[in-house]
């Protein structure tokens, strides 16, 4: 992706992603957004066929809305971790569900939806649908973001783009022209402090209760890793997971090979506050994991 094209145009999202310093700086070079399609064999005992088609969402508003509704129902309201406070799922009214979905749709639109120009840094929402159906059974997201290696802080999408634009805007007209066809890697390397790097994170992994224990979560992560490596040219993937989230840790650490990098004892996590009818932050000690691709 060149800067001239991009300038016309980062859970951290609502779920479990964060970043640690990579072994080298990365460039999220987009080679094409039509990810690989995968099919899973039927799993005995599952309530669904097991024949899933996995690939990037097109980013249209209808797709974003469907993903947001799925995220609320499958993740926020029915997570094995139990993310509800002030009541159980039976106390969730249609009004609360609608409010949560609107907030989730706004977040997804900002990160993965269509916009007037291209994003400076790549992002993709990857979904799983049963073959021949429009029903969602899982999703995961990946995002390229700027990261301060000294402070161990990942910048949000707006902050990441602001840092890049400010770096170029500080140059004179002649120097700006020199960078108009440069990659994000070149801009970050030449124009930002050495502790700033471009990294890739995985977030928002969610699987329908009907498709859990079928291997779908692992397949979604594998497709995200393939895109990060083959299309965006990263050599590592990073994520964060709340320390008490045993189901997610069993997947990431036990099955997918992610390894502990460090703890963030000051991290905050989101919960659904049924009494307030909205999301609320709570302290949530978090583990940062990484995996070579």
PDB file of C-alpha atoms in Angstrom:
ATOM      1  CA  UNK A   1       0.000   0.000   0.000  1.00  0.00           C
ATOM      2  CA  UNK A   2       1.518   3.404  -0.884  1.00  0.00           C
ATOM      3  CA  UNK A   3       1.021   6.483   1.228  1.00  0.00           C
ATOM      4  CA  UNK A   4      -0.509   8.582  -1.571  1.00  0.00           C
ATOM      5  CA  UNK A   5      -3.311   6.043  -1.989  1.00  0.00           C
ATOM      6  CA  UNK A   6      -3.737   5.534   1.728  1.00  0.00           C
ATOM      7  CA  UNK A   7      -3.755   9.170   2.804  1.00  0.00           C
ATOM      8  CA  UNK A   8      -6.941   9.774   0.831  1.00  0.00           C
ATOM      9  CA  UNK A   9      -8.414   7.295   2.776  1.00  0.00           C
ATOM     10  CA  UNK A  10      -6.546  -0.286  15.788  1.00  0.00           C
ATOM     11  CA  UNK A  11      -9.847  -5.113  21.891  1.00  0.00           C
ATOM     12  CA  UNK A  12      -7.885  -2.186  21.249  1.00  0.00           C
ATOM     13  CA  UNK A  13     -11.422  -3.446  20.230  1.00  0.00           C
ATOM     14  CA  UNK A  14     -13.981  -5.003  22.478  1.00  0.00           C
ATOM     15  CA  UNK A  15     -12.266  -8.381  22.738  1.00  0.00           C
ATOM     16  CA  UNK A  16      -8.892  -9.954  23.426  1.00  0.00           C
ATOM     17  CA  UNK A  17      -6.051  -8.284  21.497  1.00  0.00           C
ATOM     18  CA  UNK A  18      -2.918  -6.394  22.370  1.00  0.00           C
ATOM     19  CA  UNK A  19       0.674  -6.161  21.160  1.00  0.00           C
ATOM     20  CA  UNK A  20       4.240  -6.573  22.364  1.00  0.00           C
ATOM     21  CA  UNK A  21       7.411  -5.428  20.568  1.00  0.00           C
ATOM     22  CA  UNK A  22       8.092  -7.530  17.447  1.00  0.00           C
ATOM     23  CA  UNK A  23      11.502  -8.783  16.469  1.00  0.00           C
ATOM     24  CA  UNK A  24      11.539  -6.289  13.602  1.00  0.00           C
ATOM     25  CA  UNK A  25       9.335  -3.542  12.265  1.00  0.00           C
ATOM     26  CA  UNK A  26       6.556  -4.699   9.990  1.00  0.00           C
ATOM     27  CA  UNK A  27       4.684  -3.307   7.011  1.00  0.00           C
ATOM     28  CA  UNK A  28       1.030  -4.206   6.629  1.00  0.00           C
ATOM     29  CA  UNK A  29       1.330  -4.495   2.844  1.00  0.00           C
ATOM     30  CA  UNK A  30      -2.059  -5.279   1.341  1.00  0.00           C
ATOM     31  CA  UNK A  31      -1.740  -7.730  -1.540  1.00  0.00           C
ATOM     32  CA  UNK A  32      -5.480  -8.299  -1.872  1.00  0.00           C
ATOM     33  CA  UNK A  33      -8.413  -8.554   0.473  1.00  0.00           C
ATOM     34  CA  UNK A  34     -10.159 -11.657  -0.755  1.00  0.00           C
ATOM     35  CA  UNK A  35      -8.917 -14.171   1.839  1.00  0.00           C
ATOM     36  CA  UNK A  36      -8.758 -17.912   1.450  1.00  0.00           C
ATOM     37  CA  UNK A  37     -11.980 -19.887   1.759  1.00  0.00           C
ATOM     38  CA  UNK A  38     -11.884 -22.907   4.061  1.00  0.00           C
ATOM     39  CA  UNK A  39     -14.290 -25.789   4.511  1.00  0.00           C
ATOM     40  CA  UNK A  40     -14.478 -27.902   7.666  1.00  0.00           C
ATOM     41  CA  UNK A  41     -15.599 -31.473   7.746  1.00  0.00           C
ATOM     42  CA  UNK A  42     -18.699 -32.307   9.777  1.00  0.00           C
ATOM     43  CA  UNK A  43     -18.021 -32.877  13.460  1.00  0.00           C
ATOM     44  CA  UNK A  44     -19.887 -35.654  15.253  1.00  0.00           C
ATOM     45  CA  UNK A  45     -22.302 -34.385  17.884  1.00  0.00           C
ATOM     46  CA  UNK A  46     -22.488 -30.838  16.507  1.00  0.00           C
ATOM     47  CA  UNK A  47     -25.850 -29.195  15.944  1.00  0.00           C
ATOM     48  CA  UNK A  48     -24.630 -27.756  12.638  1.00  0.00           C
ATOM     49  CA  UNK A  49     -23.304 -29.397   9.474  1.00  0.00           C
ATOM     50  CA  UNK A  50     -19.692 -28.351  10.074  1.00  0.00           C
ATOM     51  CA  UNK A  51     -19.272 -27.200   6.468  1.00  0.00           C
ATOM     52  CA  UNK A  52     -18.169 -23.609   7.029  1.00  0.00           C
ATOM     53  CA  UNK A  53     -16.950 -21.010   4.546  1.00  0.00           C
ATOM     54  CA  UNK A  54     -14.392 -18.668   6.123  1.00  0.00           C
ATOM     55  CA  UNK A  55     -13.267 -15.397   4.602  1.00  0.00           C
ATOM     56  CA  UNK A  56     -13.068 -11.601   5.012  1.00  0.00           C
ATOM     57  CA  UNK A  57     -16.254  -9.553   5.302  1.00  0.00           C
ATOM     58  CA  UNK A  58     -16.918  -7.079   2.503  1.00  0.00           C
ATOM     59  CA  UNK A  59     -17.329  -4.223   4.994  1.00  0.00           C
ATOM     60  CA  UNK A  60     -20.772  -3.175   3.764  1.00  0.00           C
ATOM     61  CA  UNK A  61     -23.180  -1.807   6.369  1.00  0.00           C
ATOM     62  CA  UNK A  62     -25.436  -4.868   6.224  1.00  0.00           C
ATOM     63  CA  UNK A  63     -22.470  -7.176   6.861  1.00  0.00           C
ATOM     64  CA  UNK A  64     -21.230  -4.986   9.716  1.00  0.00           C
ATOM     65  CA  UNK A  65     -24.680  -4.923  11.311  1.00  0.00           C
ATOM     66  CA  UNK A  66     -24.960  -8.705  11.071  1.00  0.00           C
ATOM     67  CA  UNK A  67     -21.511  -9.142  12.620  1.00  0.00           C
ATOM     68  CA  UNK A  68     -22.374  -6.746  15.448  1.00  0.00           C
ATOM     69  CA  UNK A  69     -25.618  -8.573  16.254  1.00  0.00           C
ATOM     70  CA  UNK A  70     -23.748 -11.885  16.217  1.00  0.00           C
ATOM     71  CA  UNK A  71     -21.017 -10.523  18.502  1.00  0.00           C
ATOM     72  CA  UNK A  72     -23.572  -9.356  21.052  1.00  0.00           C
ATOM     73  CA  UNK A  73     -25.528 -12.610  21.065  1.00  0.00           C
ATOM     74  CA  UNK A  74     -22.665 -15.111  20.841  1.00  0.00           C
ATOM     75  CA  UNK A  75     -19.929 -13.313  22.752  1.00  0.00           C
ATOM     76  CA  UNK A  76     -21.240 -10.682  25.125  1.00  0.00           C
ATOM     77  CA  UNK A  77     -24.389 -12.486  26.185  1.00  0.00           C
ATOM     78  CA  UNK A  78     -23.293 -16.140  25.918  1.00  0.00           C
ATOM     79  CA  UNK A  79     -19.552 -16.215  26.525  1.00  0.00           C
ATOM     80  CA  UNK A  80     -18.244 -19.198  28.541  1.00  0.00           C
ATOM     81  CA  UNK A  81     -16.445 -16.537  30.607  1.00  0.00           C
ATOM     82  CA  UNK A  82     -19.798 -14.999  31.688  1.00  0.00           C
ATOM     83  CA  UNK A  83     -19.475 -11.311  30.841  1.00  0.00           C
ATOM     84  CA  UNK A  84     -22.794 -10.286  32.438  1.00  0.00           C
ATOM     85  CA  UNK A  85     -23.112  -8.296  35.662  1.00  0.00           C
ATOM     86  CA  UNK A  86     -26.299  -7.399  37.521  1.00  0.00           C
ATOM     87  CA  UNK A  87     -28.309 -10.378  36.229  1.00  0.00           C
ATOM     88  CA  UNK A  88     -28.339 -13.245  33.755  1.00  0.00           C
ATOM     89  CA  UNK A  89     -29.264 -13.479  30.077  1.00  0.00           C
ATOM     90  CA  UNK A  90     -32.935 -13.803  30.978  1.00  0.00           C
ATOM     91  CA  UNK A  91     -32.836 -10.227  32.270  1.00  0.00           C
ATOM     92  CA  UNK A  92     -31.576  -8.828  28.948  1.00  0.00           C
ATOM     93  CA  UNK A  93     -34.431  -6.922  27.344  1.00  0.00           C
ATOM     94  CA  UNK A  94     -34.803  -6.166  23.649  1.00  0.00           C
ATOM     95  CA  UNK A  95     -33.892  -2.563  24.437  1.00  0.00           C
ATOM     96  CA  UNK A  96     -30.622  -3.570  26.102  1.00  0.00           C
ATOM     97  CA  UNK A  97     -29.800  -5.907  23.237  1.00  0.00           C
ATOM     98  CA  UNK A  98     -30.470  -3.113  20.747  1.00  0.00           C
ATOM     99  CA  UNK A  99     -28.237  -0.655  22.635  1.00  0.00           C
ATOM    100  CA  UNK A 100     -25.381  -3.137  22.825  1.00  0.00           C
ATOM    101  CA  UNK A 101     -25.711  -3.950  19.122  1.00  0.00           C
ATOM    102  CA  UNK A 102     -25.654  -0.275  18.153  1.00  0.00           C
ATOM    103  CA  UNK A 103     -22.465   0.302  20.130  1.00  0.00           C
ATOM    104  CA  UNK A 104     -20.843  -2.813  18.680  1.00  0.00           C
ATOM    105  CA  UNK A 105     -21.863  -1.837  15.128  1.00  0.00           C
ATOM    106  CA  UNK A 106     -20.348   1.618  15.595  1.00  0.00           C
ATOM    107  CA  UNK A 107     -17.080   0.072  16.774  1.00  0.00           C
ATOM    108  CA  UNK A 108     -16.988  -2.411  13.884  1.00  0.00           C
ATOM    109  CA  UNK A 109     -17.831   0.303  11.333  1.00  0.00           C
ATOM    110  CA  UNK A 110     -14.969   2.488  12.529  1.00  0.00           C
ATOM    111  CA  UNK A 111     -12.495  -0.385  12.331  1.00  0.00           C
ATOM    112  CA  UNK A 112     -13.659  -2.610   9.481  1.00  0.00           C
ATOM    113  CA  UNK A 113     -16.487  -0.885   7.598  1.00  0.00           C
ATOM    114  CA  UNK A 114     -16.524   0.995   4.329  1.00  0.00           C
ATOM    115  CA  UNK A 115     -15.315   4.587   4.360  1.00  0.00           C
ATOM    116  CA  UNK A 116     -14.674   7.373   1.868  1.00  0.00           C
ATOM    117  CA  UNK A 117     -10.964   6.645   1.553  1.00  0.00           C
ATOM    118  CA  UNK A 118      -8.571   3.811   2.251  1.00  0.00           C
ATOM    119  CA  UNK A 119      -7.253   3.252   5.748  1.00  0.00           C
ATOM    120  CA  UNK A 120      -3.588   3.982   6.358  1.00  0.00           C
ATOM    121  CA  UNK A 121      -3.310   0.701   8.267  1.00  0.00           C
ATOM    122  CA  UNK A 122      -4.986  -2.530   7.219  1.00  0.00           C
ATOM    123  CA  UNK A 123      -7.808  -4.201   9.128  1.00  0.00           C
ATOM    124  CA  UNK A 124     -10.096  -7.103   8.340  1.00  0.00           C
ATOM    125  CA  UNK A 125     -13.134  -8.761   9.896  1.00  0.00           C
ATOM    126  CA  UNK A 126     -13.153 -12.475   9.060  1.00  0.00           C
ATOM    127  CA  UNK A 127     -16.404 -14.412   9.311  1.00  0.00           C
ATOM    128  CA  UNK A 128     -17.525 -18.036   9.181  1.00  0.00           C
ATOM    129  CA  UNK A 129     -20.854 -19.007   7.611  1.00  0.00           C
ATOM    130  CA  UNK A 130     -22.382 -22.403   7.127  1.00  0.00           C
ATOM    131  CA  UNK A 131     -22.090 -23.332   3.466  1.00  0.00           C
ATOM    132  CA  UNK A 132     -25.181 -22.284   1.552  1.00  0.00           C
ATOM    133  CA  UNK A 133     -26.420 -20.046   4.375  1.00  0.00           C
ATOM    134  CA  UNK A 134     -26.068 -16.394   5.356  1.00  0.00           C
ATOM    135  CA  UNK A 135     -26.089 -17.241   9.084  1.00  0.00           C
ATOM    136  CA  UNK A 136     -22.922 -16.365  10.966  1.00  0.00           C
ATOM    137  CA  UNK A 137     -21.305 -19.001  13.168  1.00  0.00           C
ATOM    138  CA  UNK A 138     -18.059 -17.248  14.044  1.00  0.00           C
ATOM    139  CA  UNK A 139     -15.836 -14.236  13.502  1.00  0.00           C
ATOM    140  CA  UNK A 140     -12.393 -12.890  14.282  1.00  0.00           C
ATOM    141  CA  UNK A 141     -10.561  -9.655  13.443  1.00  0.00           C
ATOM    142  CA  UNK A 142      -7.011  -8.645  12.640  1.00  0.00           C
ATOM    143  CA  UNK A 143      -5.621  -5.123  12.620  1.00  0.00           C
ATOM    144  CA  UNK A 144      -2.317  -3.458  11.819  1.00  0.00           C
ATOM    145  CA  UNK A 145      -1.588  -0.735  14.387  1.00  0.00           C
ATOM    146  CA  UNK A 146       1.229   1.450  15.640  1.00  0.00           C
ATOM    147  CA  UNK A 147       2.849   0.342  18.851  1.00  0.00           C
ATOM    148  CA  UNK A 148       5.091   2.170  21.312  1.00  0.00           C
ATOM    149  CA  UNK A 149       7.613  -0.490  22.287  1.00  0.00           C
ATOM    150  CA  UNK A 150       8.988   1.454  25.247  1.00  0.00           C
ATOM    151  CA  UNK A 151       5.623   2.129  26.876  1.00  0.00           C
ATOM    152  CA  UNK A 152       4.002  -1.097  25.610  1.00  0.00           C
ATOM    153  CA  UNK A 153       0.984   0.853  24.405  1.00  0.00           C
ATOM    154  CA  UNK A 154      -0.974   0.036  21.284  1.00  0.00           C
ATOM    155  CA  UNK A 155      -2.506   3.057  19.615  1.00  0.00           C
ATOM    156  CA  UNK A 156      -6.116   3.041  18.501  1.00  0.00           C
ATOM    157  CA  UNK A 157      -7.010   3.457  14.842  1.00  0.00           C
ATOM    158  CA  UNK A 158      -7.465   7.235  15.081  1.00  0.00           C
ATOM    159  CA  UNK A 159      -4.251   7.723  17.048  1.00  0.00           C
ATOM    160  CA  UNK A 160      -2.292   5.495  14.651  1.00  0.00           C
ATOM    161  CA  UNK A 161      -3.437   7.409  11.589  1.00  0.00           C
ATOM    162  CA  UNK A 162      -2.927  10.750  13.346  1.00  0.00           C
ATOM    163  CA  UNK A 163       0.694   9.892  14.173  1.00  0.00           C
ATOM    164  CA  UNK A 164       1.380   8.965  10.547  1.00  0.00           C
ATOM    165  CA  UNK A 165      -0.336  12.025   9.080  1.00  0.00           C
ATOM    166  CA  UNK A 166       1.380  14.344  11.533  1.00  0.00           C
ATOM    167  CA  UNK A 167       4.765  12.857  10.691  1.00  0.00           C
ATOM    168  CA  UNK A 168       4.286  13.619   6.989  1.00  0.00           C
ATOM    169  CA  UNK A 169       2.603  16.996   7.540  1.00  0.00           C
ATOM    170  CA  UNK A 170       5.633  18.186   9.512  1.00  0.00           C
ATOM    171  CA  UNK A 171       7.754  17.974   6.370  1.00  0.00           C
ATOM    172  CA  UNK A 172       8.198  20.672   3.783  1.00  0.00           C
ATOM    173  CA  UNK A 173       6.465  20.376   0.384  1.00  0.00           C
ATOM    174  CA  UNK A 174       9.541  18.928  -1.324  1.00  0.00           C
ATOM    175  CA  UNK A 175      10.072  16.296   1.381  1.00  0.00           C
ATOM    176  CA  UNK A 176       6.380  15.345   1.376  1.00  0.00           C
ATOM    177  CA  UNK A 177       6.578  14.652  -2.338  1.00  0.00           C
ATOM    178  CA  UNK A 178       9.488  12.316  -1.677  1.00  0.00           C
ATOM    179  CA  UNK A 179       7.255  10.200   0.542  1.00  0.00           C
ATOM    180  CA  UNK A 180       4.061  10.244  -1.538  1.00  0.00           C
ATOM    181  CA  UNK A 181       4.725   6.720  -2.900  1.00  0.00           C
ATOM    182  CA  UNK A 182       6.365   5.341   0.248  1.00  0.00           C
ATOM    183  CA  UNK A 183       5.159   2.341   2.195  1.00  0.00           C
ATOM    184  CA  UNK A 184       3.876   2.676   5.746  1.00  0.00           C
ATOM    185  CA  UNK A 185       7.025   0.850   6.879  1.00  0.00           C
ATOM    186  CA  UNK A 186       9.239   3.475   5.271  1.00  0.00           C
ATOM    187  CA  UNK A 187       7.224   6.334   6.745  1.00  0.00           C
ATOM    188  CA  UNK A 188       7.267   4.826  10.246  1.00  0.00           C
ATOM    189  CA  UNK A 189      10.977   3.956  10.044  1.00  0.00           C
ATOM    190  CA  UNK A 190      12.096   7.336   8.690  1.00  0.00           C
ATOM    191  CA  UNK A 191       9.700   9.782  10.319  1.00  0.00           C
ATOM    192  CA  UNK A 192       8.684   8.413  13.730  1.00  0.00           C
ATOM    193  CA  UNK A 193      10.755   7.706  16.865  1.00  0.00           C
ATOM    194  CA  UNK A 194      12.592   4.353  16.883  1.00  0.00           C
ATOM    195  CA  UNK A 195      10.340   2.927  19.587  1.00  0.00           C
ATOM    196  CA  UNK A 196       7.301   3.126  17.242  1.00  0.00           C
ATOM    197  CA  UNK A 197       6.634   0.046  15.119  1.00  0.00           C
ATOM    198  CA  UNK A 198       3.867  -1.385  12.943  1.00  0.00           C
ATOM    199  CA  UNK A 199       2.406  -4.601  14.375  1.00  0.00           C
ATOM    200  CA  UNK A 200      -0.480  -7.001  13.847  1.00  0.00           C
ATOM    201  CA  UNK A 201      -3.055  -7.991  16.474  1.00  0.00           C
ATOM    202  CA  UNK A 202      -5.844 -10.551  16.619  1.00  0.00           C
ATOM    203  CA  UNK A 203      -9.117  -9.660  18.349  1.00  0.00           C
ATOM    204  CA  UNK A 204     -12.842 -10.260  18.660  1.00  0.00           C
ATOM    205  CA  UNK A 205     -12.743 -14.051  18.328  1.00  0.00           C
ATOM    206  CA  UNK A 206     -16.269 -15.335  18.824  1.00  0.00           C
ATOM    207  CA  UNK A 207     -17.986 -18.632  17.985  1.00  0.00           C
ATOM    208  CA  UNK A 208     -21.698 -19.387  18.127  1.00  0.00           C
ATOM    209  CA  UNK A 209     -22.730 -21.675  21.010  1.00  0.00           C
ATOM    210  CA  UNK A 210     -24.095 -24.014  18.327  1.00  0.00           C
ATOM    211  CA  UNK A 211     -20.638 -24.403  16.772  1.00  0.00           C
ATOM    212  CA  UNK A 212     -18.409 -24.576  19.841  1.00  0.00           C
ATOM    213  CA  UNK A 213     -16.143 -27.601  20.275  1.00  0.00           C
ATOM    214  CA  UNK A 214     -16.070 -28.126  16.508  1.00  0.00           C
ATOM    215  CA  UNK A 215     -12.638 -26.580  15.919  1.00  0.00           C
ATOM    216  CA  UNK A 216     -14.127 -23.492  14.279  1.00  0.00           C
ATOM    217  CA  UNK A 217     -12.357 -21.058  16.622  1.00  0.00           C
ATOM    218  CA  UNK A 218      -8.996 -22.534  15.700  1.00  0.00           C
ATOM    219  CA  UNK A 219      -9.802 -22.403  11.980  1.00  0.00           C
ATOM    220  CA  UNK A 220     -10.787 -18.741  12.240  1.00  0.00           C
ATOM    221  CA  UNK A 221      -7.477 -17.972  13.956  1.00  0.00           C
ATOM    222  CA  UNK A 222      -5.574 -19.956  11.331  1.00  0.00           C
ATOM    223  CA  UNK A 223      -7.169 -17.954   8.526  1.00  0.00           C
ATOM    224  CA  UNK A 224      -6.380 -14.706  10.344  1.00  0.00           C
ATOM    225  CA  UNK A 225      -2.763 -15.826  10.707  1.00  0.00           C
ATOM    226  CA  UNK A 226      -2.597 -16.765   7.017  1.00  0.00           C
ATOM    227  CA  UNK A 227      -3.781 -13.326   5.937  1.00  0.00           C
ATOM    228  CA  UNK A 228      -1.381 -11.601   8.343  1.00  0.00           C
ATOM    229  CA  UNK A 229       1.561 -13.607   6.999  1.00  0.00           C
ATOM    230  CA  UNK A 230       0.808 -14.109   3.313  1.00  0.00           C
ATOM    231  CA  UNK A 231      -1.051 -10.919   2.444  1.00  0.00           C
ATOM    232  CA  UNK A 232       0.106  -8.372   5.027  1.00  0.00           C
ATOM    233  CA  UNK A 233       3.679  -9.701   5.405  1.00  0.00           C
ATOM    234  CA  UNK A 234       3.844  -9.957   9.195  1.00  0.00           C
ATOM    235  CA  UNK A 235       5.964 -12.628  10.880  1.00  0.00           C
ATOM    236  CA  UNK A 236       4.215 -12.563  14.264  1.00  0.00           C
ATOM    237  CA  UNK A 237       0.705 -12.312  15.635  1.00  0.00           C
ATOM    238  CA  UNK A 238      -0.096 -10.845  19.044  1.00  0.00           C
ATOM    239  CA  UNK A 239      -3.160 -10.894  21.232  1.00  0.00           C
ATOM    240  CA  UNK A 240      -4.216 -10.414  24.810  1.00  0.00           C
ATOM    241  CA  UNK A 241      -6.459 -12.577  26.904  1.00  0.00           C
ATOM    242  CA  UNK A 242      -7.853 -11.972  30.357  1.00  0.00           C
ATOM    243  CA  UNK A 243      -6.001 -14.143  32.855  1.00  0.00           C
ATOM    244  CA  UNK A 244      -9.213 -15.732  34.136  1.00  0.00           C
ATOM    245  CA  UNK A 245     -10.538 -16.594  30.666  1.00  0.00           C
ATOM    246  CA  UNK A 246      -9.634 -20.282  30.793  1.00  0.00           C
ATOM    247  CA  UNK A 247     -11.529 -21.280  27.635  1.00  0.00           C
ATOM    248  CA  UNK A 248      -9.686 -18.741  25.482  1.00  0.00           C
ATOM    249  CA  UNK A 249      -6.324 -19.526  27.075  1.00  0.00           C
ATOM    250  CA  UNK A 250      -6.810 -23.240  26.417  1.00  0.00           C
ATOM    251  CA  UNK A 251      -7.280 -22.433  22.742  1.00  0.00           C
ATOM    252  CA  UNK A 252      -4.503 -19.866  22.351  1.00  0.00           C
ATOM    253  CA  UNK A 253      -1.844 -21.441  24.562  1.00  0.00           C
ATOM    254  CA  UNK A 254      -2.870 -25.096  24.568  1.00  0.00           C
ATOM    255  CA  UNK A 255      -3.788 -25.615  20.915  1.00  0.00           C
ATOM    256  CA  UNK A 256      -2.525 -22.728  18.770  1.00  0.00           C
ATOM    257  CA  UNK A 257       0.955 -22.281  20.211  1.00  0.00           C
ATOM    258  CA  UNK A 258       0.772 -18.726  21.561  1.00  0.00           C
ATOM    259  CA  UNK A 259       3.261 -18.002  24.326  1.00  0.00           C
ATOM    260  CA  UNK A 260       3.239 -15.594  27.238  1.00  0.00           C
ATOM    261  CA  UNK A 261       5.098 -12.317  26.713  1.00  0.00           C
ATOM    262  CA  UNK A 262       4.086 -10.298  29.776  1.00  0.00           C
ATOM    263  CA  UNK A 263       1.246  -9.453  32.146  1.00  0.00           C
ATOM    264  CA  UNK A 264      -0.749  -6.245  32.253  1.00  0.00           C
ATOM    265  CA  UNK A 265      -2.121  -6.003  35.772  1.00  0.00           C
ATOM    266  CA  UNK A 266      -3.633  -2.564  35.120  1.00  0.00           C
ATOM    267  CA  UNK A 267      -5.733  -3.652  32.141  1.00  0.00           C
ATOM    268  CA  UNK A 268      -9.458  -3.011  31.996  1.00  0.00           C
ATOM    269  CA  UNK A 269     -12.021  -5.347  30.461  1.00  0.00           C
ATOM    270  CA  UNK A 270     -15.567  -4.789  29.261  1.00  0.00           C
ATOM    271  CA  UNK A 271     -18.670  -6.366  30.756  1.00  0.00           C
ATOM    272  CA  UNK A 272     -22.386  -6.054  30.051  1.00  0.00           C
ATOM    273  CA  UNK A 273     -24.001  -4.173  32.934  1.00  0.00           C
ATOM    274  CA  UNK A 274     -27.604  -5.347  32.750  1.00  0.00           C
ATOM    275  CA  UNK A 275     -28.833  -2.822  35.304  1.00  0.00           C
ATOM    276  CA  UNK A 276     -27.316   0.108  33.368  1.00  0.00           C
ATOM    277  CA  UNK A 277     -28.215  -1.509  30.050  1.00  0.00           C
ATOM    278  CA  UNK A 278     -24.783  -0.834  28.541  1.00  0.00           C
ATOM    279  CA  UNK A 279     -21.132  -1.819  28.515  1.00  0.00           C
ATOM    280  CA  UNK A 280     -19.021  -1.096  31.612  1.00  0.00           C
ATOM    281  CA  UNK A 281     -15.299  -1.313  32.330  1.00  0.00           C
ATOM    282  CA  UNK A 282     -13.924  -3.492  35.115  1.00  0.00           C
ATOM    283  CA  UNK A 283     -10.363  -4.318  36.229  1.00  0.00           C
ATOM    284  CA  UNK A 284      -9.177  -7.401  34.322  1.00  0.00           C
ATOM    285  CA  UNK A 285      -5.542  -8.550  34.690  1.00  0.00           C
ATOM    286  CA  UNK A 286      -4.465  -9.564  31.224  1.00  0.00           C
ATOM    287  CA  UNK A 287      -1.835 -11.784  29.631  1.00  0.00           C
ATOM    288  CA  UNK A 288      -0.128 -10.732  26.406  1.00  0.00           C
ATOM    289  CA  UNK A 289       0.597 -13.668  24.100  1.00  0.00           C
ATOM    290  CA  UNK A 290       2.500 -13.931  20.825  1.00  0.00           C
ATOM    291  CA  UNK A 291       3.134 -16.482  18.104  1.00  0.00           C
ATOM    292  CA  UNK A 292       5.590 -16.653  15.225  1.00  0.00           C
ATOM    293  CA  UNK A 293       3.874 -17.033  11.839  1.00  0.00           C
TER     294      UNK A 293
END
